[in-house]
Amino acid sequence: MTDYGKDLLPEIIEGIRDRKGRKISIVDLSEIEGAAVSRFVICEGTSTQHVAAVADSVREYLLEHDRVKPYNYDGYGNSSWIVVDYGDTMVHVFLPETRSLYDLEGLWSDAVITDIPDLD
């Protein structure tokens, strides 16, 4: 559940898939003491334009289907890593090399991580 009172995960995933975002991972931080949020949704785009398009799609999809705006978002300046804040769920859209560099999944390896298969 988010601070909005509804689990936005299905819509977030649809927003990512709508613009062909890839390698979606859900990092469940709900059992990690001291974690600032309950989960991360992490995915990739193939270029800076694609990263921005995927992040835009998530924001547009949730606004259109759930009338939910993010609390904040950042990273559009260089679009190698854009984060969209939905309260207890943070959506991270990376370029592959930036995702590898920051390795959020490795940093939070004690969390339950679920990989969502690509559609194609």
Tab-separated table of N, CA and C in Angstrom:
chain	number	residue	atom	x	y	z
A	1	MET	N	0.835	-1.189	0.000
A	1	MET	CA	0.000	0.000	0.000
A	1	MET	C	0.876	1.247	0.000
A	2	THR	N	0.401	2.268	-0.610
A	2	THR	CA	1.130	3.526	-0.622
A	2	THR	C	0.496	4.477	0.363
A	3	ASP	N	1.089	5.635	0.493
A	3	ASP	CA	0.505	6.669	1.331
A	3	ASP	C	-0.844	7.120	0.771
A	4	TYR	N	-1.111	6.794	-0.492
A	4	TYR	CA	-2.372	7.178	-1.117
A	4	TYR	C	-3.494	6.215	-0.764
A	5	GLY	N	-3.202	5.111	-0.093
A	5	GLY	CA	-4.227	4.171	0.321
A	5	GLY	C	-4.500	3.071	-0.689
A	6	LYS	N	-3.759	3.017	-1.788
A	6	LYS	CA	-3.959	1.991	-2.799
A	6	LYS	C	-2.599	1.487	-3.245
A	7	ASP	N	-2.519	0.200	-3.513
A	7	ASP	CA	-1.268	-0.357	-4.034
A	7	ASP	C	-1.141	0.045	-5.501
A	8	LEU	N	-0.164	0.852	-5.807
A	8	LEU	CA	0.026	1.372	-7.163
A	8	LEU	C	0.935	0.499	-8.012
A	9	LEU	N	1.436	-0.602	-7.459
A	9	LEU	CA	2.402	-1.430	-8.177
A	9	LEU	C	1.907	-1.889	-9.555
A	10	PRO	N	0.692	-2.417	-9.686
A	10	PRO	CA	0.258	-2.844	-11.034
A	10	PRO	C	0.279	-1.702	-12.053
A	11	GLU	N	-0.137	-0.508	-11.629
A	11	GLU	CA	-0.146	0.628	-12.546
A	11	GLU	C	1.271	1.104	-12.868
A	12	ILE	N	2.165	1.048	-11.877
A	12	ILE	CA	3.554	1.426	-12.124
A	12	ILE	C	4.157	0.496	-13.178
A	13	ILE	N	3.939	-0.802	-13.016
A	13	ILE	CA	4.471	-1.771	-13.977
A	13	ILE	C	3.881	-1.535	-15.364
A	14	GLU	N	2.585	-1.277	-15.434
A	14	GLU	CA	1.960	-0.987	-16.732
A	14	GLU	C	2.542	0.274	-17.354
A	15	GLY	N	2.771	1.294	-16.548
A	15	GLY	CA	3.369	2.521	-17.058
A	15	GLY	C	4.759	2.281	-17.624
A	16	ILE	N	5.535	1.437	-16.958
A	16	ILE	CA	6.873	1.092	-17.456
A	16	ILE	C	6.761	0.318	-18.760
A	17	ARG	N	5.911	-0.680	-18.771
A	17	ARG	CA	5.771	-1.530	-19.959
A	17	ARG	C	5.187	-0.774	-21.149
A	18	ASP	N	4.363	0.236	-20.880
A	18	ASP	CA	3.739	1.002	-21.954
A	18	ASP	C	4.777	1.670	-22.849
A	19	ARG	N	5.927	2.023	-22.280
A	19	ARG	CA	7.003	2.633	-23.063
A	19	ARG	C	8.194	1.696	-23.214
A	20	LYS	N	7.939	0.410	-23.066
A	20	LYS	CA	8.962	-0.615	-23.306
A	20	LYS	C	10.149	-0.541	-22.347
A	21	GLY	N	9.884	-0.108	-21.097
A	21	GLY	CA	10.912	-0.200	-20.068
A	21	GLY	C	11.238	-1.668	-19.834
A	22	ARG	N	12.486	-1.976	-19.470
A	22	ARG	CA	12.942	-3.359	-19.398
A	22	ARG	C	13.566	-3.669	-18.048
A	23	LYS	N	13.727	-4.978	-17.821
A	23	LYS	CA	14.406	-5.498	-16.628
A	23	LYS	C	13.835	-4.898	-15.343
A	24	ILE	N	12.531	-5.070	-15.166
A	24	ILE	CA	11.845	-4.545	-13.987
A	24	ILE	C	12.153	-5.433	-12.783
A	25	SER	N	12.540	-4.805	-11.689
A	25	SER	CA	12.746	-5.505	-10.420
A	25	SER	C	11.983	-4.780	-9.324
A	26	ILE	N	11.374	-5.570	-8.447
A	26	ILE	CA	10.702	-5.029	-7.269
A	26	ILE	C	11.584	-5.377	-6.074
A	27	VAL	N	12.010	-4.376	-5.338
A	27	VAL	CA	12.832	-4.578	-4.152
A	27	VAL	C	11.958	-4.273	-2.943
A	28	ASP	N	11.566	-5.332	-2.218
A	28	ASP	CA	10.679	-5.199	-1.064
A	28	ASP	C	11.511	-4.881	0.169
A	29	LEU	N	11.406	-3.643	0.628
A	29	LEU	CA	12.173	-3.179	1.780
A	29	LEU	C	11.338	-3.148	3.054
A	30	SER	N	10.110	-3.661	2.994
A	30	SER	CA	9.185	-3.517	4.115
A	30	SER	C	9.653	-4.197	5.395
A	31	GLU	N	10.497	-5.210	5.280
A	31	GLU	CA	10.995	-5.904	6.471
A	31	GLU	C	12.386	-5.436	6.895
A	32	ILE	N	12.921	-4.426	6.210
A	32	ILE	CA	14.254	-3.922	6.507
A	32	ILE	C	14.136	-2.753	7.488
A	33	GLU	N	14.659	-2.960	8.680
A	33	GLU	CA	14.603	-1.909	9.686
A	33	GLU	C	15.414	-0.704	9.228
A	34	GLY	N	14.824	0.463	9.335
A	34	GLY	CA	15.511	1.691	8.964
A	34	GLY	C	15.377	2.096	7.508
A	35	ALA	N	14.762	1.259	6.679
A	35	ALA	CA	14.560	1.636	5.274
A	35	ALA	C	13.558	2.788	5.207
A	36	ALA	N	13.852	3.764	4.385
A	36	ALA	CA	13.014	4.963	4.298
A	36	ALA	C	11.706	4.729	3.555
A	37	VAL	N	11.663	3.696	2.715
A	37	VAL	CA	10.466	3.385	1.933
A	37	VAL	C	10.193	1.887	2.014
A	38	SER	N	9.006	1.475	1.586
A	38	SER	CA	8.641	0.060	1.621
A	38	SER	C	9.172	-0.719	0.431
A	39	ARG	N	9.333	-0.039	-0.721
A	39	ARG	CA	9.839	-0.761	-1.886
A	39	ARG	C	10.375	0.182	-2.934
A	40	PHE	N	11.262	-0.398	-3.735
A	40	PHE	CA	11.751	0.230	-4.948
A	40	PHE	C	11.199	-0.555	-6.124
A	41	VAL	N	10.855	0.147	-7.185
A	41	VAL	CA	10.621	-0.464	-8.482
A	41	VAL	C	11.747	0.061	-9.364
A	42	ILE	N	12.546	-0.845	-9.900
A	42	ILE	CA	13.726	-0.473	-10.670
A	42	ILE	C	13.570	-1.019	-12.083
A	43	CYS	N	13.919	-0.192	-13.069
A	43	CYS	CA	13.863	-0.648	-14.461
A	43	CYS	C	14.887	0.120	-15.275
A	44	GLU	N	14.962	-0.220	-16.564
A	44	GLU	CA	15.937	0.387	-17.466
A	44	GLU	C	15.289	0.912	-18.734
A	45	GLY	N	15.938	1.933	-19.266
A	45	GLY	CA	15.677	2.404	-20.617
A	45	GLY	C	16.957	2.286	-21.410
A	46	THR	N	16.869	2.376	-22.723
A	46	THR	CA	18.031	2.130	-23.579
A	46	THR	C	18.834	3.385	-23.910
A	47	SER	N	18.273	4.561	-23.663
A	47	SER	CA	18.934	5.834	-23.936
A	47	SER	C	18.389	6.862	-22.952
A	48	THR	N	19.009	8.038	-22.907
A	48	THR	CA	18.484	9.061	-21.995
A	48	THR	C	17.059	9.469	-22.376
A	49	GLN	N	16.771	9.510	-23.670
A	49	GLN	CA	15.408	9.840	-24.109
A	49	GLN	C	14.429	8.748	-23.676
A	50	HIS	N	14.856	7.499	-23.769
A	50	HIS	CA	13.993	6.389	-23.372
A	50	HIS	C	13.771	6.387	-21.867
A	51	VAL	N	14.818	6.656	-21.087
A	51	VAL	CA	14.673	6.738	-19.631
A	51	VAL	C	13.637	7.804	-19.278
A	52	ALA	N	13.738	8.982	-19.884
A	52	ALA	CA	12.781	10.058	-19.625
A	52	ALA	C	11.369	9.657	-20.051
A	53	ALA	N	11.242	8.988	-21.188
A	53	ALA	CA	9.928	8.564	-21.677
A	53	ALA	C	9.289	7.542	-20.735
A	54	VAL	N	10.080	6.616	-20.201
A	54	VAL	CA	9.543	5.612	-19.271
A	54	VAL	C	9.085	6.295	-17.981
A	55	ALA	N	9.903	7.197	-17.448
A	55	ALA	CA	9.515	7.916	-16.227
A	55	ALA	C	8.255	8.749	-16.467
A	56	ASP	N	8.190	9.434	-17.605
A	56	ASP	CA	6.983	10.201	-17.959
A	56	ASP	C	5.770	9.292	-18.041
A	57	SER	N	5.936	8.115	-18.627
A	57	SER	CA	4.835	7.183	-18.787
A	57	SER	C	4.276	6.740	-17.434
A	58	VAL	N	5.160	6.455	-16.492
A	58	VAL	CA	4.694	6.074	-15.148
A	58	VAL	C	3.881	7.209	-14.545
A	59	ARG	N	4.411	8.420	-14.601
A	59	ARG	CA	3.701	9.572	-14.034
A	59	ARG	C	2.355	9.788	-14.721
A	60	GLU	N	2.334	9.712	-16.054
A	60	GLU	CA	1.101	9.926	-16.807
A	60	GLU	C	0.090	8.808	-16.545
A	61	TYR	N	0.564	7.571	-16.488
A	61	TYR	CA	-0.321	6.422	-16.292
A	61	TYR	C	-1.015	6.506	-14.934
A	62	LEU	N	-0.261	6.812	-13.888
A	62	LEU	CA	-0.859	6.893	-12.553
A	62	LEU	C	-1.795	8.088	-12.426
A	63	LEU	N	-1.459	9.189	-13.082
A	63	LEU	CA	-2.344	10.345	-13.052
A	63	LEU	C	-3.649	10.033	-13.782
A	64	GLU	N	-3.550	9.412	-14.942
A	64	GLU	CA	-4.734	9.104	-15.742
A	64	GLU	C	-5.614	8.031	-15.104
A	65	HIS	N	-5.009	6.950	-14.599
A	65	HIS	CA	-5.786	5.816	-14.107
A	65	HIS	C	-6.150	5.899	-12.631
A	66	ASP	N	-5.341	6.589	-11.840
A	66	ASP	CA	-5.571	6.626	-10.395
A	66	ASP	C	-5.667	8.033	-9.825
A	67	ARG	N	-5.499	9.031	-10.691
A	67	ARG	CA	-5.510	10.425	-10.251
A	67	ARG	C	-4.485	10.668	-9.151
A	68	VAL	N	-3.319	10.053	-9.304
A	68	VAL	CA	-2.246	10.147	-8.323
A	68	VAL	C	-1.045	10.841	-8.954
A	69	LYS	N	-0.560	11.874	-8.271
A	69	LYS	CA	0.667	12.553	-8.682
A	69	LYS	C	1.784	12.121	-7.735
A	70	PRO	N	3.016	12.087	-8.232
A	70	PRO	CA	4.127	11.763	-7.329
A	70	PRO	C	4.360	12.910	-6.347
A	71	TYR	N	4.933	12.573	-5.198
A	71	TYR	CA	5.328	13.612	-4.255
A	71	TYR	C	6.447	14.457	-4.850
A	72	ASN	N	7.345	13.793	-5.576
A	72	ASN	CA	8.467	14.488	-6.188
A	72	ASN	C	9.089	13.579	-7.245
A	73	TYR	N	9.957	14.152	-8.050
A	73	TYR	CA	10.741	13.379	-9.015
A	73	TYR	C	12.001	14.174	-9.318
A	74	ASP	N	13.046	13.464	-9.742
A	74	ASP	CA	14.313	14.120	-10.013
A	74	ASP	C	15.121	13.289	-11.002
A	75	GLY	N	16.029	13.948	-11.703
A	75	GLY	CA	16.939	13.249	-12.597
A	75	GLY	C	16.757	13.567	-14.063
A	76	TYR	N	15.784	14.401	-14.390
A	76	TYR	CA	15.545	14.707	-15.791
A	76	TYR	C	16.670	15.539	-16.415
A	77	GLY	N	17.521	16.135	-15.597
A	77	GLY	CA	18.619	16.958	-16.112
A	77	GLY	C	19.552	16.188	-17.030
A	78	ASN	N	19.946	14.985	-16.615
A	78	ASN	CA	20.795	14.170	-17.489
A	78	ASN	C	20.125	12.866	-17.901
A	79	SER	N	19.042	12.516	-17.243
A	79	SER	CA	18.204	11.353	-17.593
A	79	SER	C	18.966	10.033	-17.655
A	80	SER	N	20.014	9.892	-16.847
A	80	SER	CA	20.652	8.583	-16.736
A	80	SER	C	20.068	7.806	-15.556
A	81	TRP	N	19.433	8.533	-14.628
A	81	TRP	CA	18.745	7.926	-13.486
A	81	TRP	C	17.653	8.895	-13.064
A	82	ILE	N	16.425	8.514	-13.275
A	82	ILE	CA	15.289	9.327	-12.839
A	82	ILE	C	14.581	8.567	-11.730
A	83	VAL	N	14.285	9.260	-10.650
A	83	VAL	CA	13.544	8.660	-9.544
A	83	VAL	C	12.217	9.401	-9.402
A	84	VAL	N	11.143	8.627	-9.202
A	84	VAL	CA	9.807	9.174	-9.017
A	84	VAL	C	9.309	8.671	-7.663
A	85	ASP	N	8.916	9.597	-6.789
A	85	ASP	CA	8.559	9.298	-5.399
A	85	ASP	C	7.047	9.226	-5.228
A	86	TYR	N	6.558	8.030	-4.909
A	86	TYR	CA	5.140	7.830	-4.604
A	86	TYR	C	4.953	7.466	-3.132
A	87	GLY	N	5.664	8.145	-2.259
A	87	GLY	CA	5.501	7.893	-0.829
A	87	GLY	C	6.303	6.697	-0.386
A	88	ASP	N	5.645	5.570	-0.199
A	88	ASP	CA	6.385	4.387	0.253
A	88	ASP	C	6.929	3.555	-0.904
A	89	THR	N	6.705	4.004	-2.139
A	89	THR	CA	7.250	3.333	-3.322
A	89	THR	C	8.044	4.345	-4.145
A	90	MET	N	9.300	4.009	-4.405
A	90	MET	CA	10.152	4.856	-5.238
A	90	MET	C	10.412	4.111	-6.543
A	91	VAL	N	10.180	4.785	-7.662
A	91	VAL	CA	10.413	4.212	-8.982
A	91	VAL	C	11.737	4.762	-9.506
A	92	HIS	N	12.664	3.859	-9.830
A	92	HIS	CA	13.980	4.236	-10.349
A	92	HIS	C	14.081	3.761	-11.794
A	93	VAL	N	14.313	4.699	-12.716
A	93	VAL	CA	14.480	4.369	-14.130
A	93	VAL	C	15.917	4.733	-14.502
A	94	PHE	N	16.678	3.728	-14.907
A	94	PHE	CA	18.105	3.873	-15.144
A	94	PHE	C	18.496	3.606	-16.591
A	95	LEU	N	19.624	4.179	-17.003
A	95	LEU	CA	20.385	3.627	-18.114
A	95	LEU	C	21.069	2.370	-17.577
A	96	PRO	N	21.294	1.350	-18.412
A	96	PRO	CA	21.901	0.109	-17.910
A	96	PRO	C	23.230	0.327	-17.182
A	97	GLU	N	24.104	1.162	-17.732
A	97	GLU	CA	25.403	1.363	-17.085
A	97	GLU	C	25.286	2.104	-15.757
A	98	THR	N	24.322	2.997	-15.633
A	98	THR	CA	24.108	3.713	-14.377
A	98	THR	C	23.501	2.768	-13.342
A	99	ARG	N	22.586	1.921	-13.771
A	99	ARG	CA	22.016	0.924	-12.862
A	99	ARG	C	23.108	0.012	-12.317
A	100	SER	N	23.993	-0.424	-13.184
A	100	SER	CA	25.093	-1.290	-12.773
A	100	SER	C	26.032	-0.568	-11.803
A	101	LEU	N	26.319	0.697	-12.068
A	101	LEU	CA	27.215	1.475	-11.226
A	101	LEU	C	26.676	1.622	-9.798
A	102	TYR	N	25.403	1.988	-9.663
A	102	TYR	CA	24.830	2.229	-8.337
A	102	TYR	C	24.319	0.960	-7.672
A	103	ASP	N	23.982	-0.058	-8.436
A	103	ASP	CA	23.648	-1.394	-7.944
A	103	ASP	C	22.740	-1.381	-6.713
A	104	LEU	N	21.574	-0.783	-6.854
A	104	LEU	CA	20.634	-0.739	-5.727
A	104	LEU	C	20.241	-2.129	-5.254
A	105	GLU	N	20.113	-3.066	-6.193
A	105	GLU	CA	19.767	-4.436	-5.797
A	105	GLU	C	20.861	-5.043	-4.930
A	106	GLY	N	22.112	-4.779	-5.238
A	106	GLY	CA	23.214	-5.275	-4.420
A	106	GLY	C	23.291	-4.562	-3.078
A	107	LEU	N	23.040	-3.263	-3.095
A	107	LEU	CA	23.053	-2.476	-1.870
A	107	LEU	C	21.987	-2.959	-0.894
A	108	TRP	N	20.849	-3.350	-1.426
A	108	TRP	CA	19.730	-3.831	-0.607
A	108	TRP	C	19.543	-5.336	-0.793
A	109	SER	N	20.628	-6.087	-0.853
A	109	SER	CA	20.562	-7.526	-1.134
A	109	SER	C	19.874	-8.326	-0.035
A	110	ASP	N	19.697	-7.736	1.145
A	110	ASP	CA	18.975	-8.433	2.205
A	110	ASP	C	17.459	-8.296	2.052
A	111	ALA	N	17.013	-7.537	1.068
A	111	ALA	CA	15.582	-7.404	0.778
A	111	ALA	C	15.134	-8.541	-0.137
A	112	VAL	N	13.821	-8.738	-0.208
A	112	VAL	CA	13.256	-9.692	-1.159
A	112	VAL	C	13.176	-8.986	-2.510
A	113	ILE	N	13.827	-9.564	-3.514
A	113	ILE	CA	13.865	-8.958	-4.848
A	113	ILE	C	13.138	-9.870	-5.827
A	114	THR	N	12.173	-9.306	-6.525
A	114	THR	CA	11.377	-10.038	-7.502
A	114	THR	C	11.611	-9.423	-8.874
A	115	ASP	N	12.049	-10.232	-9.820
A	115	ASP	CA	12.237	-9.779	-11.197
A	115	ASP	C	10.965	-10.034	-11.985
A	116	ILE	N	10.522	-9.026	-12.712
A	116	ILE	CA	9.321	-9.114	-13.540
A	116	ILE	C	9.795	-9.364	-14.976
A	117	PRO	N	9.325	-10.443	-15.614
A	117	PRO	CA	9.802	-10.735	-16.975
A	117	PRO	C	9.430	-9.648	-17.980
A	118	ASP	N	10.325	-9.401	-18.917
A	118	ASP	CA	10.019	-8.499	-20.026
A	118	ASP	C	8.930	-9.136	-20.880
A	119	LEU	N	8.129	-8.306	-21.540
A	119	LEU	CA	7.039	-8.831	-22.357
A	119	LEU	C	7.514	-9.435	-23.655
A	120	ASP	N	8.681	-9.006	-24.158
A	120	ASP	CA	9.156	-9.548	-25.434
A	120	ASP	C	10.508	-10.194	-25.299
